[in-house]
Amino acid sequence: NFHMCLSLDVDNKDEVQTAKDFGARLARRSIAMGGTCSGEHGVGYGKLPFLDQEHGAPAVEMMRTIKSALDPKGILNPGKMGS
């Protein structure tokens, strides 16, 4: 598990894109090395695209099913898990 903090100009679209690309490469590399794209705080919005790669589509669909059963109105963590 690691945390990173990048210093960048949020008004500079190139810097923002470079930071996003770096984060994506880092997540993919972590998964490829047997690690996880997330840490102790759960998956943030930026890491949602990596869940299928890490856990596989069937597992992610099961997570969505459980979330839907426990939160049918989608009011807990709206936007997570496709709610």
mmCIF file of C-alpha atoms in Angstrom:
data_model
loop_
_atom_site.group_PDB
_atom_site.id
_atom_site.type_symbol
_atom_site.label_atom_id
_atom_site.label_comp_id
_atom_site.label_asym_id
_atom_site.label_seq_id
_atom_site.Cartn_x
_atom_site.Cartn_y
_atom_site.Cartn_z
ATOM 1 C CA ASN A 1 0.000 0.000 0.000
ATOM 2 C CA PHE A 2 1.316 3.418 -0.844
ATOM 3 C CA HIS A 3 0.051 6.946 -1.098
ATOM 4 C CA MET A 4 1.220 9.562 -3.532
ATOM 5 C CA CYS A 5 0.798 13.285 -3.709
ATOM 6 C CA LEU A 6 1.550 14.969 -7.006
ATOM 7 C CA SER A 7 2.198 18.664 -7.260
ATOM 8 C CA LEU A 8 0.668 20.069 -10.428
ATOM 9 C CA ASP A 9 -1.120 23.034 -11.920
ATOM 10 C CA VAL A 10 -4.786 21.981 -12.005
ATOM 11 C CA ASP A 11 -5.439 24.635 -14.647
ATOM 12 C CA ASN A 12 -2.908 23.009 -16.980
ATOM 13 C CA LYS A 13 -4.778 20.295 -18.893
ATOM 14 C CA ASP A 14 -1.542 18.598 -19.971
ATOM 15 C CA GLU A 15 -0.282 18.314 -16.396
ATOM 16 C CA VAL A 16 -3.633 17.010 -15.197
ATOM 17 C CA GLN A 17 -3.719 14.381 -17.968
ATOM 18 C CA THR A 18 -0.126 13.355 -17.231
ATOM 19 C CA ALA A 19 -1.010 12.883 -13.554
ATOM 20 C CA LYS A 20 -4.094 10.809 -14.445
ATOM 21 C CA ASP A 21 -2.053 8.662 -16.837
ATOM 22 C CA PHE A 22 0.597 8.137 -14.153
ATOM 23 C CA GLY A 23 -2.037 7.072 -11.622
ATOM 24 C CA ALA A 24 -3.526 4.611 -14.096
ATOM 25 C CA ARG A 25 -0.102 3.105 -14.889
ATOM 26 C CA LEU A 26 0.616 2.808 -11.189
ATOM 27 C CA ALA A 27 -2.687 1.018 -10.493
ATOM 28 C CA ARG A 28 -2.196 -1.389 -13.415
ATOM 29 C CA ARG A 29 1.364 -2.143 -12.315
ATOM 30 C CA SER A 30 0.251 -2.770 -8.731
ATOM 31 C CA ILE A 31 -2.378 -5.246 -9.901
ATOM 32 C CA ALA A 32 0.080 -6.946 -12.283
ATOM 33 C CA MET A 33 2.490 -7.466 -9.387
ATOM 34 C CA GLY A 34 -0.208 -9.138 -7.266
ATOM 35 C CA GLY A 35 -1.154 -6.016 -5.342
ATOM 36 C CA THR A 36 -4.293 -3.952 -5.303
ATOM 37 C CA CYS A 37 -5.404 -0.715 -6.912
ATOM 38 C CA SER A 38 -6.800 0.456 -3.607
ATOM 39 C CA GLY A 39 -5.858 0.802 0.017
ATOM 40 C CA GLU A 40 -7.418 0.661 3.425
ATOM 41 C CA HIS A 41 -9.965 3.372 2.613
ATOM 42 C CA GLY A 42 -11.688 1.494 -0.183
ATOM 43 C CA VAL A 43 -11.892 2.275 -3.870
ATOM 44 C CA GLY A 44 -12.167 5.927 -4.825
ATOM 45 C CA TYR A 45 -13.889 7.201 -7.933
ATOM 46 C CA GLY A 46 -10.551 7.245 -9.764
ATOM 47 C CA LYS A 47 -9.921 3.555 -9.123
ATOM 48 C CA LEU A 48 -13.333 2.209 -10.154
ATOM 49 C CA PRO A 49 -12.152 1.448 -13.708
ATOM 50 C CA PHE A 50 -9.557 -0.974 -12.310
ATOM 51 C CA LEU A 51 -11.956 -3.196 -10.330
ATOM 52 C CA ASP A 52 -12.650 -5.529 -13.261
ATOM 53 C CA GLN A 53 -8.928 -5.931 -13.911
ATOM 54 C CA GLU A 54 -8.203 -6.680 -10.276
ATOM 55 C CA HIS A 55 -11.168 -8.849 -9.296
ATOM 56 C CA GLY A 56 -12.730 -9.957 -12.585
ATOM 57 C CA ALA A 57 -16.110 -9.039 -14.049
ATOM 58 C CA PRO A 58 -18.086 -11.765 -12.188
ATOM 59 C CA ALA A 59 -16.810 -10.586 -8.790
ATOM 60 C CA VAL A 60 -17.552 -6.944 -9.597
ATOM 61 C CA GLU A 61 -21.059 -7.869 -10.725
ATOM 62 C CA MET A 62 -21.568 -9.680 -7.405
ATOM 63 C CA MET A 63 -20.395 -6.535 -5.573
ATOM 64 C CA ARG A 64 -22.952 -4.500 -7.540
ATOM 65 C CA THR A 65 -25.676 -7.022 -6.702
ATOM 66 C CA ILE A 66 -24.873 -6.858 -2.979
ATOM 67 C CA LYS A 67 -24.744 -3.046 -3.067
ATOM 68 C CA SER A 68 -28.105 -2.939 -4.816
ATOM 69 C CA ALA A 69 -29.640 -5.327 -2.275
ATOM 70 C CA LEU A 70 -28.362 -3.314 0.694
ATOM 71 C CA ASP A 71 -28.932 0.106 -0.882
ATOM 72 C CA PRO A 72 -31.851 -0.177 -3.328
ATOM 73 C CA LYS A 73 -32.313 3.604 -3.498
ATOM 74 C CA GLY A 74 -28.625 4.214 -4.215
ATOM 75 C CA ILE A 75 -28.256 6.768 -1.431
ATOM 76 C CA LEU A 76 -25.122 5.302 0.190
ATOM 77 C CA ASN A 77 -22.014 6.369 -1.707
ATOM 78 C CA PRO A 78 -23.985 7.494 -4.765
ATOM 79 C CA GLY A 79 -22.105 6.920 -7.986
ATOM 80 C CA LYS A 80 -20.136 3.987 -6.609
ATOM 81 C CA MET A 81 -20.604 0.564 -8.105
ATOM 82 C CA GLY A 82 -22.841 1.981 -10.818
ATOM 83 C CA SER A 83 -25.507 3.271 -8.448
#
